[in-house]
Coordinates of N, CA, C and O in Angstrom, one line a residue:
X16 N 31.2 -7.2 -2.8 CA 31.7 -6.3 -2.5 C 32.8 -6.8 -1.3 O 32.3 -7.8 -0.3
X17 N 33.3 -6.1 -1.2 CA 34.2 -6.5 0.2 C 34.6 -5.3 0.8 O 35.0 -3.8 0.1
X18 N 34.2 -5.5 2.5 CA 34.4 -4.5 3.4 C 35.3 -5.4 4.6 O 34.9 -6.0 5.3
X19 N 36.4 -4.5 4.9 CA 37.4 -5.1 6.1 C 37.8 -6.0 5.7 O 37.6 -7.4 6.8
X20 N 38.2 -6.2 4.4 CA 38.5 -7.5 3.7 C 37.7 -9.2 4.1 O 38.3 -10.0 4.6
X21 N 36.6 -8.6 4.4 CA 35.8 -9.5 4.1 C 34.2 -9.5 3.0 O 33.7 -8.3 2.7
X22 N 34.1 -11.0 2.9 CA 33.2 -10.7 1.5 C 31.7 -10.2 2.1 O 31.0 -11.1 3.0
X23 N 31.1 -9.6 1.1 CA 29.6 -9.5 1.7 C 28.8 -9.8 0.4 O 29.0 -9.0 -0.8
X24 N 28.0 -10.5 0.6 CA 27.1 -11.3 -0.4 C 25.8 -10.5 -0.6 O 25.3 -10.3 0.6
X25 N 25.6 -10.3 -1.9 CA 24.3 -9.4 -2.0 C 23.1 -10.7 -2.5 O 23.2 -11.8 -3.1
X26 N 22.2 -10.5 -1.9 CA 20.9 -11.0 -2.0 C 19.8 -10.6 -2.6 O 19.7 -9.1 -2.6
X27 N 19.0 -11.5 -3.4 CA 17.6 -10.6 -4.4 C 17.0 -10.3 -3.6 O 16.3 -8.9 -3.5
X28 N 16.2 -10.4 -2.5 CA 15.2 -10.2 -1.2 C 15.8 -10.1 -0.1 O 17.2 -10.7 0.4
X29 N 15.3 -9.3 0.9 CA 15.9 -8.9 2.4 C 14.6 -8.9 3.0 O 13.5 -7.9 2.7
X30 N 14.4 -9.3 4.4 CA 13.2 -9.5 5.1 C 13.7 -8.4 6.1 O 14.3 -8.7 6.8
X31 N 12.6 -7.4 6.0 CA 13.1 -6.5 7.3 C 11.8 -6.0 8.2 O 10.7 -5.5 7.4
X32 N 11.5 -6.6 9.3 CA 10.6 -6.5 9.8 C 8.7 -6.6 9.4 O 7.8 -6.4 8.8
X33 N 9.2 -8.1 8.4 CA 8.0 -8.9 7.9 C 8.3 -7.7 6.5 O 6.9 -8.7 6.1
X34 N 8.4 -7.1 6.0 CA 8.4 -6.6 4.4 C 9.8 -7.1 3.5 O 10.9 -6.8 3.8
X35 N 9.4 -7.7 2.1 CA 10.5 -8.0 1.5 C 10.5 -7.2 0.9 O 10.0 -6.3 -0.3
X36 N 11.9 -6.1 0.8 CA 12.4 -6.0 -0.4 C 13.5 -6.8 -1.0 O 14.1 -7.2 -0.6
X37 N 13.2 -6.0 -2.3 CA 14.3 -6.7 -3.7 C 14.6 -5.7 -3.7 O 14.9 -4.5 -3.9
X38 N 16.1 -6.6 -4.9 CA 17.2 -5.3 -5.1 C 16.6 -4.4 -6.2 O 17.4 -3.8 -6.0
X39 N 15.2 -4.2 -6.9 CA 15.3 -3.4 -7.6 C 13.8 -2.5 -7.3 O 13.2 -1.6 -7.5
X40 N 13.2 -3.0 -5.8 CA 12.2 -2.3 -5.0 C 11.2 -2.3 -5.9 O 10.4 -1.4 -6.1
X41 N 11.1 -3.5 -6.4 CA 9.7 -3.8 -7.2 C 8.3 -4.7 -6.8 O 7.0 -4.4 -7.1
X42 N 8.6 -4.9 -5.6 CA 7.4 -5.2 -4.7 C 7.0 -6.7 -4.7 O 5.8 -6.9 -4.3
X43 N 7.5 -7.5 -6.0 CA 6.7 -8.7 -6.7 C 6.9 -9.5 -5.1 O 5.8 -10.1 -4.7
X44 N 7.6 -9.9 -4.8 CA 7.9 -11.1 -3.8 C 6.9 -10.6 -2.1 O 6.3 -11.3 -1.9
X45 N 6.5 -9.3 -2.0 CA 6.1 -8.9 -1.0 C 4.5 -8.8 -1.1 O 3.8 -9.2 -0.4
X46 N 4.3 -7.9 -2.5 CA 2.8 -8.5 -2.7 C 2.2 -10.1 -2.8 O 1.4 -10.4 -2.2
X47 N 3.0 -11.2 -3.4 CA 3.0 -12.4 -3.7 C 2.8 -12.7 -2.0 O 1.8 -13.9 -1.6
X48 N 3.8 -12.7 -0.8 CA 3.6 -12.5 0.7 C 2.3 -12.1 1.1 O 2.0 -12.9 2.4
X49 N 2.2 -11.0 0.6 CA 0.9 -10.3 1.4 C -0.6 -11.1 1.2 O -1.1 -11.3 2.6
X50 N -0.6 -11.3 -0.3 CA -1.5 -12.4 -0.7 C -1.4 -13.5 -0.2 O -3.0 -14.1 0.1
X51 N -0.8 -14.6 -0.3 CA -0.5 -15.5 0.3 C -1.1 -15.8 1.3 O -1.5 -16.4 2.4
X52 N -0.7 -15.2 3.0 CA -0.5 -14.9 4.4 C -2.1 -14.5 4.2 O -3.1 -14.9 5.5
X53 N -2.9 -13.4 3.7 CA -3.8 -13.2 3.8 C -5.1 -14.1 3.5 O -6.1 -14.4 4.0
X54 N -4.6 -15.0 2.4 CA -5.5 -16.1 2.2 C -5.4 -17.6 3.0 O -6.7 -17.9 3.2
X55 N -4.6 -17.4 3.4 CA -4.7 -18.2 4.8 C -5.4 -17.8 5.7 O -6.4 -18.9 6.9
X56 N -5.5 -16.5 6.6 CA -6.3 -16.0 6.9 C -8.0 -16.1 6.8 O -8.6 -16.3 7.6
X57 N -8.2 -15.7 5.3 CA -9.4 -15.9 5.0 C -9.9 -17.3 4.8 O -11.0 -17.8 5.1
X58 N -8.8 -18.0 4.7 CA -9.5 -19.7 5.0 C -10.0 -19.8 6.5 O -10.9 -20.7 6.4
X59 N -9.2 -19.4 7.3 CA -9.8 -20.1 8.7 C -11.3 -19.3 9.0 O -12.1 -18.9 9.7
X60 N -11.2 -17.6 8.5 CA -12.7 -16.7 8.6 C -13.9 -17.8 8.1 O -14.8 -17.9 8.3
X61 N -13.1 -18.2 6.8 CA -14.4 -19.1 6.2 C -14.8 -20.3 7.2 O -16.2 -20.3 6.8
X62 N -14.2 -20.8 8.0 CA -14.6 -21.7 8.8 C -15.3 -21.3 10.1 O -16.4 -22.3 10.0
X63 N -15.0 -20.3 9.8 CA -16.1 -19.6 11.1 C -17.3 -18.8 11.1 O -18.4 -18.1 11.3
X64 N -17.5 -18.7 9.4 CA -18.5 -17.9 9.1 C -20.3 -18.1 9.1 O -20.9 -17.3 9.6
X65 N -20.4 -19.2 9.1 CA -21.4 -19.6 9.9 C -22.3 -19.4 11.3 O -22.9 -19.5 11.3
X66 N -20.7 -19.1 12.3 CA -21.1 -18.5 13.9 C -21.0 -17.4 13.8 O -21.6 -17.1 15.1
X67 N -20.8 -16.6 13.0 CA -20.8 -14.9 13.0 C -21.7 -14.1 12.4 O -22.5 -14.1 11.4
X68 N -22.4 -13.2 12.9 CA -23.3 -12.5 12.7 C -22.4 -11.5 10.7 O -20.9 -11.3 11.3
X69 N -23.2 -10.7 10.3 CA -21.9 -10.0 9.0 C -21.3 -9.0 9.9 O -20.5 -8.9 9.3
X70 N -22.0 -8.3 11.1 CA -20.9 -7.5 11.6 C -20.1 -7.9 12.4 O -19.1 -7.7 12.0
X71 N -20.0 -9.0 13.0 CA -18.8 -9.5 13.8 C -17.9 -10.4 12.8 O -17.0 -9.7 12.4
X72 N -18.6 -10.4 11.7 CA -17.0 -11.1 10.3 C -16.6 -10.0 9.6 O -15.1 -10.0 9.5
X73 N -16.9 -8.8 9.7 CA -16.9 -7.4 8.9 C -15.4 -7.1 9.9 O -14.6 -6.7 9.7
X74 N -15.8 -7.0 11.3 CA -14.6 -7.2 12.3 C -13.7 -7.7 12.1 O -12.2 -7.7 12.4
X75 N -13.5 -9.3 11.9 CA -12.7 -10.5 12.2 C -12.1 -9.8 10.3 O -10.9 -10.1 10.4
X76 N -13.0 -9.3 9.5 CA -12.2 -9.5 8.1 C -11.4 -8.7 8.3 O -10.3 -8.6 8.2
X77 N -11.8 -7.1 8.7 CA -10.6 -6.1 9.1 C -9.2 -6.6 10.2 O -8.0 -6.3 9.4
X78 N -9.5 -7.5 11.4 CA -8.4 -7.2 12.1 C -7.4 -8.8 11.5 O -6.8 -8.5 11.8
X79 N -8.0 -9.6 10.8 CA -7.2 -11.0 10.3 C -6.9 -10.9 9.0 O -5.8 -11.1 9.1
X80 N -7.8 -10.7 8.1 CA -7.5 -10.5 6.7 C -6.7 -9.3 6.2 O -5.6 -9.8 5.8
X81 N -7.3 -8.3 6.2 CA -7.1 -6.8 6.0 C -5.8 -6.3 6.3 O -4.9 -5.9 5.9
X82 N -5.5 -6.6 8.2 CA -4.3 -6.2 8.5 C -3.0 -7.3 8.1 O -2.2 -6.4 8.3
X83 N -3.6 -8.0 7.6 CA -2.2 -9.1 6.7 C -2.0 -8.9 5.1 O -1.0 -8.4 5.6
X84 N -3.0 -8.0 5.0 CA -2.8 -8.2 3.5 C -2.2 -6.5 2.9 O -1.7 -6.6 2.3
X85 N -2.6 -5.9 4.1 CA -1.5 -4.2 3.5 C -0.8 -4.2 4.9 O -0.9 -3.1 5.1
X86 N -0.1 -5.1 5.6 CA 0.5 -4.9 6.5 C 1.4 -4.4 6.3 O 2.5 -4.4 5.0
X87 N 2.1 -3.2 6.5 CA 3.3 -1.8 6.4 C 3.2 -1.5 5.2 O 4.2 -1.2 4.5
X88 N 2.2 -1.2 4.6 CA 1.4 -0.9 3.2 C 2.1 0.4 3.1 O 2.2 0.8 1.7
X89 N 2.4 1.4 3.9 CA 3.4 2.9 3.8 C 4.6 2.2 2.8 O 5.0 3.1 2.2
X90 N 4.9 1.5 3.3 CA 6.3 1.1 2.8 C 6.0 0.4 0.8 O 7.0 1.9 0.1
X91 N 5.2 0.0 1.0 CA 5.5 -1.2 -0.7 C 4.3 -0.4 -1.7 O 4.7 -0.4 -2.8
X92 N 2.9 0.1 -0.8 CA 2.0 0.0 -1.7 C 2.0 2.2 -2.4 O 1.7 3.1 -1.5
X93 N 3.3 2.1 -3.4 CA 3.2 3.2 -3.9 C 2.7 3.3 -5.2 O 2.2 2.0 -6.1
X94 N 2.6 4.3 -5.7 CA 2.1 4.8 -6.9 C 3.1 4.4 -8.5 O 2.3 4.1 -9.1
X95 N 4.0 4.1 -8.0 CA 4.7 3.2 -9.4 C 5.1 1.7 -9.0 O 5.4 1.1 -9.8
X96 N 4.0 1.3 -8.0 CA 3.4 0.1 -7.8 C 3.1 -0.8 -9.3 O 1.8 0.1 -10.2
X97 N 3.6 -2.2 -9.9 CA 3.1 -2.4 -11.6 C 1.2 -2.3 -11.4 O 0.8 -3.0 -10.4
X98 N 0.9 -1.7 -12.3 CA -0.9 -2.4 -12.3 C -0.9 -4.0 -12.3 O -1.9 -3.9 -11.5
X99 N -0.1 -4.7 -12.8 CA -0.5 -6.3 -12.4 C -0.1 -6.5 -11.0 O -1.4 -7.2 -10.4
X100 N 0.6 -5.7 -10.3 CA 0.8 -6.5 -8.5 C -0.9 -5.1 -8.4 O -1.4 -6.3 -6.9
X101 N -0.9 -4.3 -8.8 CA -2.4 -3.4 -7.9 C -3.9 -4.3 -8.4 O -4.6 -4.3 -7.4
X102 N -3.3 -4.6 -10.0 CA -4.5 -5.9 -9.9 C -4.6 -7.1 -8.9 O -6.1 -7.4 -8.5
X103 N -3.6 -7.5 -8.5 CA -3.9 -8.8 -7.6 C -4.0 -8.4 -6.5 O -4.6 -9.3 -5.3
X104 N -4.0 -7.5 -6.0 CA -4.4 -6.7 -4.5 C -6.0 -6.4 -4.4 O -6.2 -6.7 -3.8
X105 N -6.3 -6.0 -5.6 CA -7.5 -5.8 -6.0 C -8.4 -6.9 -6.0 O -9.1 -7.6 -5.0
X106 N -8.1 -8.2 -6.6 CA -8.4 -9.0 -6.4 C -8.9 -10.2 -5.0 O -9.3 -10.7 -4.6
X107 N -7.6 -10.0 -4.8 CA -7.5 -10.3 -3.3 C -8.5 -10.1 -2.1 O -9.2 -10.2 -1.2
X108 N -8.3 -8.4 -2.1 CA -9.4 -7.9 -1.2 C -10.7 -8.1 -2.1 O -11.8 -8.3 -0.7
X109 N -11.1 -8.2 -3.2 CA -12.6 -8.4 -3.6 C -12.7 -10.2 -3.0 O -13.8 -10.8 -2.2
X110 N -11.9 -10.9 -2.8 CA -12.1 -12.4 -2.1 C -12.6 -12.1 -1.1 O -13.5 -13.0 -0.4
X111 N -11.9 -11.4 -0.2 CA -12.1 -11.3 1.2 C -13.7 -11.2 1.7 O -14.4 -11.3 2.4
X112 N -14.5 -9.8 0.9 CA -15.7 -9.4 0.3 C -16.5 -10.3 0.2 O -18.1 -10.1 0.8
X113 N -16.0 -10.9 -0.8 CA -16.9 -12.1 -1.2 C -17.9 -13.1 0.3 O -18.8 -13.6 -0.3
X114 N -16.9 -13.5 1.0 CA -17.1 -14.0 2.1 C -18.5 -13.1 3.1 O -19.3 -13.6 3.2
X115 N -18.5 -11.9 2.8 CA -19.5 -11.0 3.7 C -20.6 -11.1 3.4 O -21.8 -11.7 4.0
X116 N -20.9 -10.8 2.4 CA -22.4 -11.2 1.6 C -22.8 -12.0 0.8 O -24.1 -12.0 0.1
X117 N -21.9 -13.4 0.1 CA -22.7 -14.1 -0.5 C -22.1 -13.6 -2.0 O -23.3 -14.4 -2.8
X118 N -22.1 -12.7 -1.8 CA -21.7 -12.5 -3.5 C -21.4 -13.0 -5.0 O -19.7 -12.7 -4.7
X119 N -21.6 -14.0 -5.1 CA -20.7 -15.0 -5.7 C -21.2 -14.8 -7.5 O -20.5 -15.5 -8.4
X120 N -22.3 -13.3 -7.5 CA -21.8 -13.2 -8.7 C -20.8 -12.6 -9.6 O -20.6 -11.7 -9.1
X121 N -20.7 -13.4 -10.5 CA -19.6 -13.1 -11.5 C -19.1 -11.9 -12.1 O -18.7 -11.0 -12.5
X122 N -20.8 -11.0 -12.0 CA -20.5 -9.9 -12.7 C -20.5 -8.9 -12.2 O -20.6 -7.7 -12.9
X123 N -20.4 -8.9 -10.9 CA -20.4 -7.8 -9.9 C -18.8 -7.7 -10.0 O -17.9 -8.6 -9.9
X124 N -18.1 -6.6 -10.5 CA -16.8 -6.4 -10.6 C -15.9 -6.2 -9.4 O -16.5 -5.8 -8.2
X125 N -14.5 -6.1 -9.2 CA -14.0 -5.8 -7.7 C -14.4 -4.2 -7.5 O -14.6 -4.3 -5.8
X126 N -14.5 -3.5 -8.3 CA -14.6 -2.2 -7.8 C -15.9 -2.1 -6.6 O -16.5 -1.7 -5.8
X127 N -16.9 -2.5 -7.8 CA -18.4 -2.5 -7.1 C -18.6 -3.2 -6.0 O -19.4 -2.6 -4.9
X128 N -17.9 -4.4 -6.3 CA -17.6 -5.1 -4.6 C -17.6 -4.8 -3.3 O -17.6 -4.2 -2.3
X129 N -16.1 -3.7 -3.4 CA -15.5 -3.1 -2.6 C -16.4 -1.5 -2.4 O -16.9 -1.3 -1.3
X130 N -16.9 -1.2 -3.5 CA -18.4 0.1 -3.0 C -19.5 -0.7 -2.2 O -19.8 0.3 -1.6
X131 N -20.0 -1.7 -2.7 CA -21.2 -2.6 -1.9 C -21.0 -2.5 -0.4 O -21.9 -2.0 0.0
X132 N -19.6 -3.0 -0.4 CA -19.3 -3.0 1.5 C -18.5 -1.8 1.8 O -17.8 -2.2 3.2
X133 N -18.5 -0.8 1.3 CA -17.9 0.6 2.0 C -16.5 0.2 2.4 O -16.3 0.4 3.3
X134 N -15.5 -1.0 1.2 CA -14.1 -0.8 1.7 C -13.5 -0.4 0.9 O -13.7 0.1 -0.4
X135 N -12.3 0.0 1.3 CA -11.5 0.9 0.4 C -10.9 -0.1 -0.7 O -9.9 -1.5 -0.3
X136 N -10.6 0.3 -1.7 CA -9.5 -0.3 -2.7 C -8.0 -0.3 -2.7 O -8.0 0.6 -1.9
X137 N -7.2 -1.2 -3.0 CA -5.8 -0.9 -2.9 C -5.2 0.5 -3.7 O -4.4 1.0 -2.5
X138 N -6.1 0.8 -4.6 CA -5.4 2.4 -4.5 C -6.3 3.8 -4.0 O -5.2 4.4 -3.5
X139 N -7.1 3.2 -3.2 CA -7.5 4.5 -2.4 C -7.0 4.1 -1.0 O -6.5 5.0 -0.3
X140 N -6.6 2.8 -0.7 CA -5.5 2.6 0.5 C -4.4 3.1 0.4 O -4.1 3.8 1.1
X141 N -3.7 3.1 -0.7 CA -2.4 4.1 -0.8 C -2.8 5.2 -0.7 O -1.7 5.8 -0.4
X142 N -3.6 6.1 -1.3 CA -3.7 7.1 -1.3 C -4.0 7.6 0.2 O -3.9 9.0 0.4
X143 N -5.0 6.9 0.6 CA -5.1 7.4 2.2 C -4.0 7.6 3.0 O -3.8 8.3 3.5
X144 N -3.2 6.6 2.9 CA -1.7 6.3 3.5 C -0.5 7.6 2.9 O -0.4 8.2 4.4
X145 N -0.8 7.8 1.6 CA 0.0 8.7 1.7 C -0.3 10.3 2.3 O 0.1 11.2 2.5
X146 N -2.1 10.4 2.1 CA -2.5 11.5 2.6 C -2.1 11.6 4.4 O -2.0 12.8 4.6
X147 N -2.4 10.7 4.9 CA -1.8 10.6 6.8 C -0.5 11.1 6.3 O -0.2 12.1 8.0
X148 N 0.4 10.8 6.1 CA 1.8 10.9 5.5 C 2.1 12.2 5.7 O 2.8 13.3 6.3
X149 N 1.3 12.6 4.5 CA 1.0 14.6 4.4 C 0.9 15.4 5.4 O 1.4 16.3 6.1
X150 N -0.1 14.6 6.0 CA -0.8 16.0 7.1 C 0.3 15.3 8.4 O 0.1 16.6 8.7
X151 N 1.0 14.4 8.7 CA 1.5 14.6 9.8 C 2.5 15.3 9.5 O 3.7 16.1 10.6
X152 N 3.7 15.4 8.3 CA 4.7 17.0 7.8 C 4.2 18.1 8.0 O 4.8 18.7 8.9
X153 N 3.1 18.2 7.6 CA 2.3 19.3 7.5 C 1.4 19.8 9.2 O 2.3 21.3 9.3
X154 N 1.9 19.0 9.9 CA 1.2 19.3 11.2 C 2.5 19.3 12.2 O 2.4 20.0 13.4
X155 N 3.5 18.8 11.6 CA 4.9 19.2 12.4 C 5.0 17.6 13.4 O 5.8 18.0 14.2
X156 N 4.4 16.7 13.2 CA 4.1 15.2 13.9 C 5.4 14.9 13.1 O 5.7 13.2 13.9
X157 N 5.7 15.3 12.6 CA 7.0 14.2 11.6 C 8.5 15.0 11.0 O 8.6 16.1 11.3
X158 N 9.5 13.8 11.0 CA 10.8 15.0 10.5 C 10.1 15.9 10.2 O 10.1 15.9 8.6
X159 N 11.2 17.1 10.6 CA 11.1 18.4 9.6 C 12.3 17.9 8.5 O 11.8 18.9 7.6
X160 N 12.9 17.1 8.1 CA 13.8 17.3 7.0 C 12.7 16.9 5.7 O 13.0 17.2 4.5
X161 N 12.0 15.5 5.7 CA 11.0 15.6 5.1 C 9.4 16.9 4.7 O 9.6 17.0 3.7
X162 N 9.8 17.6 5.6 CA 8.8 18.6 5.4 C 9.7 19.8 4.5 O 9.2 20.0 3.7
X163 N 10.9 20.0 4.4 CA 11.9 20.7 4.1 C 12.0 19.9 2.6 O 12.2 20.9 1.5
X164 N 12.1 19.3 2.3 CA 12.4 18.2 1.0 C 11.0 18.8 0.0 O 11.3 19.1 -0.6
X165 N 10.2 18.4 0.9 CA 8.6 18.3 0.4 C 8.5 20.1 0.1 O 8.1 21.0 -0.8
X166 N 8.9 21.3 1.0 CA 9.1 22.6 0.6 C 9.3 22.7 -0.4 O 9.5 24.2 -1.4
X167 N 10.8 21.7 -1.0 CA 11.7 22.8 -1.6 C 10.9 22.0 -3.1 O 11.8 22.5 -4.7
X168 N 10.2 21.2 -3.4 CA 9.4 20.8 -4.5 C 7.9 21.6 -5.1 O 7.9 21.3 -5.9
X169 N 7.8 22.4 -4.2 CA 6.7 23.0 -4.2 C 6.8 24.4 -5.5 O 8.1 25.2 -5.3
X170 N 6.1 24.6 -5.9 CA 6.1 25.7 -7.1 C 5.5 26.9 -6.2 O 4.5 26.7 -6.2
X171 N 6.1 28.0 -5.8 CA 5.5 29.3 -5.2 C 5.6 30.5 -6.3 O 6.9 30.7 -6.5
X172 N 4.1 31.0 -6.4 CA 4.1 31.6 -7.5 C 3.1 32.6 -7.2 O 1.8 31.9 -6.4
X173 N 3.2 33.8 -7.0 CA 1.5 34.4 -6.7 C 0.6 34.1 -7.4 O -0.2 34.9 -7.0
X174 N 1.1 33.9 -8.5 CA -0.6 33.7 -9.7 C -1.4 32.4 -9.3 O -1.9 32.1 -9.4
X175 N -0.2 31.6 -8.5 CA -0.8 30.1 -8.3 C -1.0 30.4 -7.0 O -0.5 30.3 -6.1
X176 N -2.4 29.4 -6.7 CA -2.7 29.6 -5.2 C -3.5 28.5 -4.7 O -3.7 28.5 -3.2
X177 N -3.0 27.1 -5.3 CA -3.2 26.1 -5.1 C -1.5 25.4 -4.7 O -0.6 26.5 -5.5
X178 N -1.3 24.6 -3.8 CA 0.3 23.5 -3.9 C 0.3 22.8 -4.8 O -0.5 22.1 -5.5
X179 N 1.7 23.4 -5.4 CA 1.6 22.4 -6.8 C 2.7 21.7 -6.2 O 4.1 22.3 -6.0
X180 N 3.1 20.2 -6.2 CA 4.0 19.3 -5.6 C 5.1 18.8 -6.8 O 3.6 18.4 -7.8
X181 N 6.4 18.9 -7.8 CA 6.5 18.5 -8.7 C 7.7 17.2 -8.3 O 8.2 17.1 -6.8
X182 N 7.5 15.8 -8.9 CA 8.9 14.7 -9.2 C 9.8 15.1 -9.5 O 10.3 15.6 -10.4
X183 N 11.1 15.1 -8.2 CA 12.3 15.6 -8.8 C 13.1 14.2 -8.6 O 14.4 14.6 -9.4
X184 N 12.3 13.4 -8.9 CA 13.0 11.7 -9.4 C 13.5 11.8 -10.6 O 13.0 11.9 -11.5
X185 N 14.9 11.3 -10.4 CA 15.5 11.1 -11.8 C 15.7 9.8 -11.9 O 15.9 9.3 -13.1
X186 N 16.0 8.5 -10.7 CA 15.8 7.3 -11.2 C 14.4 6.8 -10.9 O 14.1 7.1 -10.0
X187 N 13.9 5.6 -10.9 CA 12.7 4.6 -10.8 C 13.0 4.4 -9.2 O 12.1 4.9 -8.7
X188 N 13.8 4.1 -8.6 CA 14.0 4.2 -7.1 C 13.2 5.1 -6.3 O 13.6 5.3 -5.4
X189 N 14.0 6.6 -7.2 CA 14.0 7.9 -6.0 C 12.6 7.9 -5.7 O 11.9 8.7 -5.3
X190 N 10.9 7.1 -7.1 CA 10.0 7.2 -6.5 C 9.2 6.3 -5.5 O 8.9 6.8 -4.7
X191 N 10.4 5.9 -4.6 CA 9.6 5.3 -3.4 C 9.9 6.1 -2.0 O 9.6 5.8 -1.2
X192 N 11.1 6.9 -2.2 CA 11.0 8.2 -1.1 C 10.0 8.5 -0.8 O 9.0 9.2 -2.1
X193 N 9.3 9.2 0.2 CA 8.1 9.7 0.6 C 7.8 10.9 -0.1 O 6.5 11.0 -0.9
X194 N 8.4 11.4 0.2 CA 8.7 12.8 -0.9 C 8.1 13.2 -2.2 O 7.3 14.2 -2.9
X195 N 8.8 12.3 -2.6 CA 8.3 11.5 -4.2 C 6.9 10.8 -4.7 O 6.8 11.1 -5.5
X196 N 6.5 10.4 -3.5 CA 5.1 9.8 -3.3 C 4.1 11.2 -3.3 O 2.7 10.7 -4.2
X197 N 4.0 12.5 -2.9 CA 2.8 13.3 -2.9 C 2.6 13.5 -4.1 O 1.2 14.1 -3.6
X198 N 3.5 14.1 -5.2 CA 2.9 14.4 -6.0 C 1.4 13.6 -6.7 O 0.9 14.4 -7.5
X199 N 1.4 12.4 -6.6 CA 0.1 11.7 -6.8 C -1.1 12.3 -6.0 O -1.8 11.9 -6.6
X200 N -0.7 12.6 -4.9 CA -2.1 13.0 -4.6 C -2.9 14.3 -5.2 O -3.6 14.7 -4.9

C-alpha cells in the first residue's frame, strides 16, 4: 500500500501496549505471549513458596501470575477465541493453582482445581469482564455510542419482558467489536 508516495508495509502482528494483534485477529500470538510471561512469573513464585503461607501465596499468585496471564484480556479473551487457545489458558491457569495446594493428583481436572481454589476459569473471566463492560454502558460511565449500538441490537416487543441482544456481525472480525460480544452473556 502506498500513502503519499510512501510504501507502507504490512506486518503479521503489531504490539500495542503489550497486546499482540495479528492480521486476522485470532489472538494466537497474544495467548502464547501471555502464557510464556506468566510461566516466568510462576517460576519465580515457586522459588519462594516454602517461605510463604498459603494466603500470602494466593496474594502473590494474583498479583504476579494472574495479572500477567490475563493482561488486558478485555481485548483478546473473547467468545470467539478458539477452543484450543481457551484450553491452553485453562491449563496455564491450573498450573498456577497447583503450587497453592500441592495438588499434584492428575485425576483432578482443571475445572475442579479452579473450583477448589475458588478461582475463575478463563471462560468465567471472559464473561465477568464483559459483564463489567455492559454494566458501565448501562450506567452511563462508558461512551454513549456503544450504548446506542447496543440498543439497536435489542428486540423490543410487548410480549418479551427480558432484554434480548442479537449478533449483527457479518464477518468474523466483527465479533471483536464490544457490542457483538455481549450476546454471549
